[in-house]
Short mmCIF file of C-alpha atoms and ligand atoms in Angstrom, two decimals:
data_model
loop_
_atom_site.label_atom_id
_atom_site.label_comp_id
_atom_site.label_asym_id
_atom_site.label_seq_id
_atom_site.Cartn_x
_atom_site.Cartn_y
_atom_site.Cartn_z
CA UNK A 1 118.29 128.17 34.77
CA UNK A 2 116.05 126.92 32.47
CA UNK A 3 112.81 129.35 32.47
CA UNK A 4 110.10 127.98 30.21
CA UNK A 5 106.60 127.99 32.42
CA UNK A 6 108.64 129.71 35.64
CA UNK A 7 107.67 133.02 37.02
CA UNK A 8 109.92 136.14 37.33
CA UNK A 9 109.55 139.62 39.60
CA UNK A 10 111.42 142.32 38.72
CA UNK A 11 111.96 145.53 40.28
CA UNK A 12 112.22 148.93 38.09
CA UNK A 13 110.89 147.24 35.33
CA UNK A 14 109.27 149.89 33.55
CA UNK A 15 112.21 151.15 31.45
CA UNK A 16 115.78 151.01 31.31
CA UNK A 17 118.17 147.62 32.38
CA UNK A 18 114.62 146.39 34.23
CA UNK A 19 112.58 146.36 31.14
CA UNK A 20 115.76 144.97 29.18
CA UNK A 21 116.09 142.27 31.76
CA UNK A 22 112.41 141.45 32.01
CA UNK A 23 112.18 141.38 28.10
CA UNK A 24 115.26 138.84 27.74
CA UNK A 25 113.16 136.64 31.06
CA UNK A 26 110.07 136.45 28.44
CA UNK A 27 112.26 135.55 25.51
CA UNK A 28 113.27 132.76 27.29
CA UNK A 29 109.77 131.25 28.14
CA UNK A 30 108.93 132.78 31.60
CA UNK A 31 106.17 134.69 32.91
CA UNK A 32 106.85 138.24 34.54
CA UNK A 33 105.67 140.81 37.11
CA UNK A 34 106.67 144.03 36.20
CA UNK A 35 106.92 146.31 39.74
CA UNK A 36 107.60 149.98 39.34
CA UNK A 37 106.74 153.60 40.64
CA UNK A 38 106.24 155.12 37.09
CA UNK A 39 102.59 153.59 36.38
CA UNK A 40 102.23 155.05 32.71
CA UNK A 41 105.42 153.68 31.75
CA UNK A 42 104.71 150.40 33.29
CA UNK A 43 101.06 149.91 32.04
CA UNK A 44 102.96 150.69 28.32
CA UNK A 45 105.79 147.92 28.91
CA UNK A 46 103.38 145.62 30.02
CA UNK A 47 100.73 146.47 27.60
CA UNK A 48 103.77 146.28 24.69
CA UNK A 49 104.97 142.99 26.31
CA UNK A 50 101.60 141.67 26.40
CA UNK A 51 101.12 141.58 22.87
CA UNK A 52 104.40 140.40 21.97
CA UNK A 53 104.37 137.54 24.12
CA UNK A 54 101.20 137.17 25.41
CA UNK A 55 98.53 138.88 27.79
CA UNK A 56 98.83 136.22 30.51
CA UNK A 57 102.65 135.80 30.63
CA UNK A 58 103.04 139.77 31.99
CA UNK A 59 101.62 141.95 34.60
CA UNK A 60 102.38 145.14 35.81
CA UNK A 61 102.04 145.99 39.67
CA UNK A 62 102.52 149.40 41.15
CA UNK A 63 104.45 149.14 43.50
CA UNK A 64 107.18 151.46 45.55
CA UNK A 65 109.86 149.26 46.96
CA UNK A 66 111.04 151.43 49.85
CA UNK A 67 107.33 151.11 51.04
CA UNK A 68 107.54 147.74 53.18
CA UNK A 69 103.78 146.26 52.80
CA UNK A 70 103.80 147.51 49.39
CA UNK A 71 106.82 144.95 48.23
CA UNK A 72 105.44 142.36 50.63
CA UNK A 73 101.88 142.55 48.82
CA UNK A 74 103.49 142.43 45.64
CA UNK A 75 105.43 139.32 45.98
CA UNK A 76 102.16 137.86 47.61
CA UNK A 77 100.27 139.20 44.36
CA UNK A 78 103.08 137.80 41.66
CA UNK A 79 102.88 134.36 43.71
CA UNK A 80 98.95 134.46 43.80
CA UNK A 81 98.75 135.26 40.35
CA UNK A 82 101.16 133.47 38.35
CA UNK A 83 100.95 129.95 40.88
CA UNK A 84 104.62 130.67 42.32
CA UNK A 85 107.60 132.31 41.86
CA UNK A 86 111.24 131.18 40.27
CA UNK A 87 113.38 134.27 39.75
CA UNK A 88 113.79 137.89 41.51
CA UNK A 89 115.39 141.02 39.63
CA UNK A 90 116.06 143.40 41.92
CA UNK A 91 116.93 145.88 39.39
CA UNK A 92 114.76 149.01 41.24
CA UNK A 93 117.48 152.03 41.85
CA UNK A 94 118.31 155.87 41.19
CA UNK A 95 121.46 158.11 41.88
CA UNK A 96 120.68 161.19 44.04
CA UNK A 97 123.52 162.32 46.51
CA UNK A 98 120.91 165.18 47.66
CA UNK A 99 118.13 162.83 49.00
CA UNK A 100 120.45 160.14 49.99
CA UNK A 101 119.18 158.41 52.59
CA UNK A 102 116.57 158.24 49.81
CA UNK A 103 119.25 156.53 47.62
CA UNK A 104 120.03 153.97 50.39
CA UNK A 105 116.73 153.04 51.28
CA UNK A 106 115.63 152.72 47.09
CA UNK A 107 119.43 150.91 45.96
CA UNK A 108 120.13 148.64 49.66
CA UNK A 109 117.33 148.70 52.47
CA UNK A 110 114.84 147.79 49.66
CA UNK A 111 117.30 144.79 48.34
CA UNK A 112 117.77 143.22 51.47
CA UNK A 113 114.26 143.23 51.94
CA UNK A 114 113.77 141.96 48.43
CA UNK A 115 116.36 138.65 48.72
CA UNK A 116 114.46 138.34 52.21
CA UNK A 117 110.98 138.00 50.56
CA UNK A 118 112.54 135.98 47.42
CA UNK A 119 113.89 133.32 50.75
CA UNK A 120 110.51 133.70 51.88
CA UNK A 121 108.56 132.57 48.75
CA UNK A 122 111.24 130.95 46.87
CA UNK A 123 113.17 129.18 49.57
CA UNK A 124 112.91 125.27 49.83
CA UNK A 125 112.61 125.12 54.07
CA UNK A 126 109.32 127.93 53.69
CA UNK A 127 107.82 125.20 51.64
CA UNK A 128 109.15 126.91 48.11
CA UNK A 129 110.78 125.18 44.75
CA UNK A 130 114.16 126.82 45.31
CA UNK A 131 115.03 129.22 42.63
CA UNK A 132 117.25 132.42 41.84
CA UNK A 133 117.66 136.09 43.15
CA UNK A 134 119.85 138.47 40.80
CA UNK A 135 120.79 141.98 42.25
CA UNK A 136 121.38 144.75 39.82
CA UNK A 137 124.52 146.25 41.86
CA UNK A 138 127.41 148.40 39.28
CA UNK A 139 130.67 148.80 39.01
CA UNK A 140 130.45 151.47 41.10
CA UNK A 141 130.30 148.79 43.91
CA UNK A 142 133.54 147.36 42.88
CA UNK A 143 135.78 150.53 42.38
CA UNK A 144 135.77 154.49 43.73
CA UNK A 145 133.15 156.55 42.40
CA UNK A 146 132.46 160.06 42.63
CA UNK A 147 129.16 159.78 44.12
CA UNK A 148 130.17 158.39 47.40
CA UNK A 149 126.47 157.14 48.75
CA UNK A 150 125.57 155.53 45.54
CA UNK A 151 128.95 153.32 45.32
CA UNK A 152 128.17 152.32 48.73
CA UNK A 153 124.27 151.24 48.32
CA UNK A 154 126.02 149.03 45.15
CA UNK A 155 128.49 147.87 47.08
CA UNK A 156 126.42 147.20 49.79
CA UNK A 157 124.64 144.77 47.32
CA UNK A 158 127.89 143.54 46.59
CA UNK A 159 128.17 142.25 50.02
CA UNK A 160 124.61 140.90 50.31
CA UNK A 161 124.81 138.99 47.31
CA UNK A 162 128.30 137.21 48.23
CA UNK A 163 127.07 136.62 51.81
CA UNK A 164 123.64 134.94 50.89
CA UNK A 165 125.36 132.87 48.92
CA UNK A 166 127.36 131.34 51.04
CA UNK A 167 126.81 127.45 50.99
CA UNK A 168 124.73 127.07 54.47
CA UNK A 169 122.22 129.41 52.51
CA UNK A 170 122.05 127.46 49.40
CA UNK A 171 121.81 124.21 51.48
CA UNK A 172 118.59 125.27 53.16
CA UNK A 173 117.03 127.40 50.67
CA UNK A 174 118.17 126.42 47.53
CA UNK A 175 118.06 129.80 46.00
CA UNK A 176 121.14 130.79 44.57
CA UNK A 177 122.07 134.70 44.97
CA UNK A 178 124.16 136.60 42.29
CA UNK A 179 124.98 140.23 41.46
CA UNK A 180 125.24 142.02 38.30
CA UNK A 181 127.76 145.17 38.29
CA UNK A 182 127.08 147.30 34.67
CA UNK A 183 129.06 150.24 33.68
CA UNK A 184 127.68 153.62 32.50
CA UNK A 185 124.55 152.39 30.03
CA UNK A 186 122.22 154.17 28.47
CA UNK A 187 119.48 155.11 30.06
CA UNK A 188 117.21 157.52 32.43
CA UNK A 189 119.36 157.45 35.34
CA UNK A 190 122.19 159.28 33.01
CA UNK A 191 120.26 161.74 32.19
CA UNK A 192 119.84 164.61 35.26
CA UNK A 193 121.42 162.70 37.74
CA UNK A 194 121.00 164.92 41.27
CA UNK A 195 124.83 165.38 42.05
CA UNK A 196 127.05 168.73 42.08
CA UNK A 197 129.08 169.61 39.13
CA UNK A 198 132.50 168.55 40.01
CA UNK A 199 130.93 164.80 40.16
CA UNK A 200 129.46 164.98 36.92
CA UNK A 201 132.39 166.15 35.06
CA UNK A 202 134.11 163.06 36.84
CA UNK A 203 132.00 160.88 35.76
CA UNK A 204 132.25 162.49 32.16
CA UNK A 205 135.77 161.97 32.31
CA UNK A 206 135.51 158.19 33.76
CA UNK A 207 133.20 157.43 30.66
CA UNK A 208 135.49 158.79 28.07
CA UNK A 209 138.48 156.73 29.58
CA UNK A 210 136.37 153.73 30.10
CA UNK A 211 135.81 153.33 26.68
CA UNK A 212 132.35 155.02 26.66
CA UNK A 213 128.54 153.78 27.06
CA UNK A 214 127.32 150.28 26.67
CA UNK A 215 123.16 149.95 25.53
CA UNK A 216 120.85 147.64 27.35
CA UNK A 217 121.58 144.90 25.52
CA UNK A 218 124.93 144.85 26.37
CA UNK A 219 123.98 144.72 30.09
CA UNK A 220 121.40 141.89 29.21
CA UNK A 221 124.21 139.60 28.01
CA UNK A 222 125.82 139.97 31.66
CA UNK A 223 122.26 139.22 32.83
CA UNK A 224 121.86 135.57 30.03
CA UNK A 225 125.29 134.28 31.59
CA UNK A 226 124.04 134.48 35.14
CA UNK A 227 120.91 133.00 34.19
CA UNK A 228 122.53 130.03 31.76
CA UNK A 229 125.56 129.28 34.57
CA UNK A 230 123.68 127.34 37.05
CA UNK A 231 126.83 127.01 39.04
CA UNK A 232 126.95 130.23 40.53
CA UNK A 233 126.50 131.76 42.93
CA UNK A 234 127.14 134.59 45.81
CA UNK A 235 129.10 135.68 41.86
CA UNK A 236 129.42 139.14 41.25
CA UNK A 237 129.54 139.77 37.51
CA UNK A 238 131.52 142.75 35.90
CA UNK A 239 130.14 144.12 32.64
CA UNK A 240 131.94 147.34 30.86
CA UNK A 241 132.35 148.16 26.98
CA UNK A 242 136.03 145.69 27.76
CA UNK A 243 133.85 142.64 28.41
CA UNK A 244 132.60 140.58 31.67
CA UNK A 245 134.70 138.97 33.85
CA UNK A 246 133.65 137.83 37.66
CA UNK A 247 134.92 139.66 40.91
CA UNK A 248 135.73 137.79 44.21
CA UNK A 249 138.02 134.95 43.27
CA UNK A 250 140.34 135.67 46.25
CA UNK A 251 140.57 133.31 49.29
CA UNK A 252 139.32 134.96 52.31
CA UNK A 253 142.22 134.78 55.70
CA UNK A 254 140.48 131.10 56.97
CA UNK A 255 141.35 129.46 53.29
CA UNK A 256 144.50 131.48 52.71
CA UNK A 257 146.80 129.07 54.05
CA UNK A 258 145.52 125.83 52.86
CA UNK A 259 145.09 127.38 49.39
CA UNK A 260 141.48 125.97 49.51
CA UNK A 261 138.46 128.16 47.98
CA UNK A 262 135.31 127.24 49.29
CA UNK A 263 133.31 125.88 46.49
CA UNK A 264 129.81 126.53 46.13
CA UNK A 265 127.17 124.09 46.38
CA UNK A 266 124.84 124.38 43.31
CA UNK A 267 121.72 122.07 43.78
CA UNK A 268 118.98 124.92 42.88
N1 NAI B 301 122.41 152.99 33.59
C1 NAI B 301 123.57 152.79 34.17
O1 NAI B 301 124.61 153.36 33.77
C2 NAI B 301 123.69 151.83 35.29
C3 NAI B 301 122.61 151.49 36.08
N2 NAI B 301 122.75 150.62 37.10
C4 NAI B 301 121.63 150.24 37.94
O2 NAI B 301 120.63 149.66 37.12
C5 NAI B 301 119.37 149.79 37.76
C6 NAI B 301 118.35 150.29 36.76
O3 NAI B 301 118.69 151.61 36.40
P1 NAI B 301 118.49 152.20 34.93
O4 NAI B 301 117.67 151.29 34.13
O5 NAI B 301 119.80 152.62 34.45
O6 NAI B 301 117.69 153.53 35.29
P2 NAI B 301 116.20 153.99 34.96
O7 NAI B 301 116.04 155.26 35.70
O8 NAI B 301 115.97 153.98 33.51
O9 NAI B 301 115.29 152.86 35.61
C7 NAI B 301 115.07 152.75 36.98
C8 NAI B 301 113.65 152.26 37.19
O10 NAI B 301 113.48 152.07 38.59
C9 NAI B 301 112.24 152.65 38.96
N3 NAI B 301 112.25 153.03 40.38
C10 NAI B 301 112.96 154.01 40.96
N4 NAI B 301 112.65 154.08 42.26
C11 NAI B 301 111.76 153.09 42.50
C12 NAI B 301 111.07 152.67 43.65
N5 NAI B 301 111.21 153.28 44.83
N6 NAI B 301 110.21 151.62 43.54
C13 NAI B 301 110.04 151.01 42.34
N7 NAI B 301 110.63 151.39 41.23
C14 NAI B 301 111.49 152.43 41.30
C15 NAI B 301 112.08 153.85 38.05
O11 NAI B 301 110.74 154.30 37.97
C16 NAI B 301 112.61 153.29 36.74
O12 NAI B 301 111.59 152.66 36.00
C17 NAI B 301 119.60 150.69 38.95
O13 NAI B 301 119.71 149.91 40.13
C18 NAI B 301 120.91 151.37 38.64
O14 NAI B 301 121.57 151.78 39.80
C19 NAI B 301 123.95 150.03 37.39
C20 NAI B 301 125.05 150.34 36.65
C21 NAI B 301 125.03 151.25 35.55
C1 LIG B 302 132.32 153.70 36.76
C2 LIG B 302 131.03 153.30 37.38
C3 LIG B 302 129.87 153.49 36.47
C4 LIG B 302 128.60 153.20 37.20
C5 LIG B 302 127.44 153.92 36.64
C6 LIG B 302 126.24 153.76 37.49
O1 LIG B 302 126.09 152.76 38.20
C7 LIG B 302 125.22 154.75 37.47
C8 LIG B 302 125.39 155.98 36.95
C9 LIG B 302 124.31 156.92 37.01
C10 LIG B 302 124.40 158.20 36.64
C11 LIG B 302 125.66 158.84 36.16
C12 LIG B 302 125.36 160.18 35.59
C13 LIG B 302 126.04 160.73 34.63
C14 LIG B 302 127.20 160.11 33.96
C15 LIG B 302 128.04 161.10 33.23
C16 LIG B 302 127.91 161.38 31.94
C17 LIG B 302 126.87 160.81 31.13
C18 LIG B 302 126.96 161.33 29.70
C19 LIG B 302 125.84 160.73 28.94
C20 LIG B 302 125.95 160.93 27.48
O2 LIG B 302 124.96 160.68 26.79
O3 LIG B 302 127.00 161.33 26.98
#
């Protein structure tokens, strides 16, 4: 997707993979709406972002997206400020197996409604230019993880992404859905995650014989390949320390037989 003069939303995008991803979305020429709870760290990014690439091609909206009307108003305030909208990160998520109907409502309820509202503005049959929605999922979606409500918000996403982008959806809309799956990176999330002991020291043990942590950048790459291969989507994109490598190539039970995969129709 070429981005120079398009506009970009992106969820959690105060720190962490969200700020990485909305940084690498600037770098390439777009302008960006920066939605997150944390306000102070958001004004920052925004204010840092603003000087590097200039005070009218970022904002920074407050914004909770498990409250409905609050992500509603903020795609209505991206779109009324910037002229439109091109691209949607829904990067916004935590890991807490304590509150976890928290964790399902800030990692899956508030994607679906995200993709709905990026249809909504972005989609060609609501009057939009078509564009791209890109849903920060994990391999924790892909394969079993010790925190058993987080793996299945991410692979929850897994199953949204692939299902929106199913050709019919692309036909009318023109928005093309993909999913990004990182390994253990870096970041916040890592750092008191709310899960008992015994899943922690799993996890400890799954890094070490994963190869260990990847940094943002690393994760950003995965996030530059979906955004340069414009023939994607429904994809679901693997990225550990080993490399990237795309999930889903199998033919579902109605192509098995002819040996047929349904190809996707790319026209966004
Ligand atoms: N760091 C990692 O190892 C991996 C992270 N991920 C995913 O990447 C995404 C970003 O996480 P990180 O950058 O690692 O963590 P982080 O904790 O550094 O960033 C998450 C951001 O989301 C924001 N946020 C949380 N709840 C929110 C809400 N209700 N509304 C709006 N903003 C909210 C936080 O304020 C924070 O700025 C998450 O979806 C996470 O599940 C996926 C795979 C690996
Ligand atoms: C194998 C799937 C990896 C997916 C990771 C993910 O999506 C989110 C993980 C969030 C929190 C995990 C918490 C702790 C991880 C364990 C150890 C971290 C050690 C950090 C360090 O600096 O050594």
């Amino acid at each position: 997707m070429q981005l120079s003069g398009k506009v970009a939303l992106v969820t959690g995008a105060a720190q962490g993979l969200g700020k990485g991803c909305a940084e690498a979305i600037l770098e390439r020429g777009a302008k960006v709406a920066l939605l997150d709870t944390n306000e102070s760290a958001g004004q920052e990014t925004a204010a840092d972002f603003a000087l590097k690439y200039g005070a009218d091609r970022c904002t920074f909206i407050l914004c909770d997206v498990t409250a409905k009307d609050q992500l509603e108003g903020a795609f209505q305030k991206v779109v009324d400020h910037f002229g439109g909208l091109d691209l949607v990160v829904n990067n916004a998520g935590i890991l807490n197996e304590v509150q976890w109907e928290k964790c399902i409502d800030v990692n899956l309820v508030s994607v679906v409604r995200g993709c709905h509202l990026g249809l909504r503005y972005m989609g060609k049959q609501n009057g939009g230019n078509g564009g791209l929605i890109i849903n920060m999922s994990s391999v924790a979606g892909l394969y079993a993880f010790p925190s058993p409500v987080y793996a299945t918000t991410k692979a929850g996403v897994v199953g949204l992404t692939r299902s929106l982008g199913m050709d019919y959806k692309l036909g009318r809309d023109c928005v093309r859905v993909n999913a990004l799956c990182p390994s253990f990176t870096t970041t916040a999330i890592l750092a008191d995650p709310e899960v008992p002991e015994d899943q922690y020291q799993h996890m400890k043990d799954m890094l070490e014989r994963g190869g260990g942590l990847m940094q943002i950048p690393d994760v950003v790459k995965g996030l530059a390949k979906l955004l340069d291969e414009d023939d994607k989507n429904g994809a679901v994109l693997e990225v550990t320390v080993q490399g990237m490598k795309y999930h889903g190539d199998e033919s579902g039970p109605w192509d098995r037989e002819s040996g047929t995969h349904q190809p996707n129709l790319c026209i966004a």
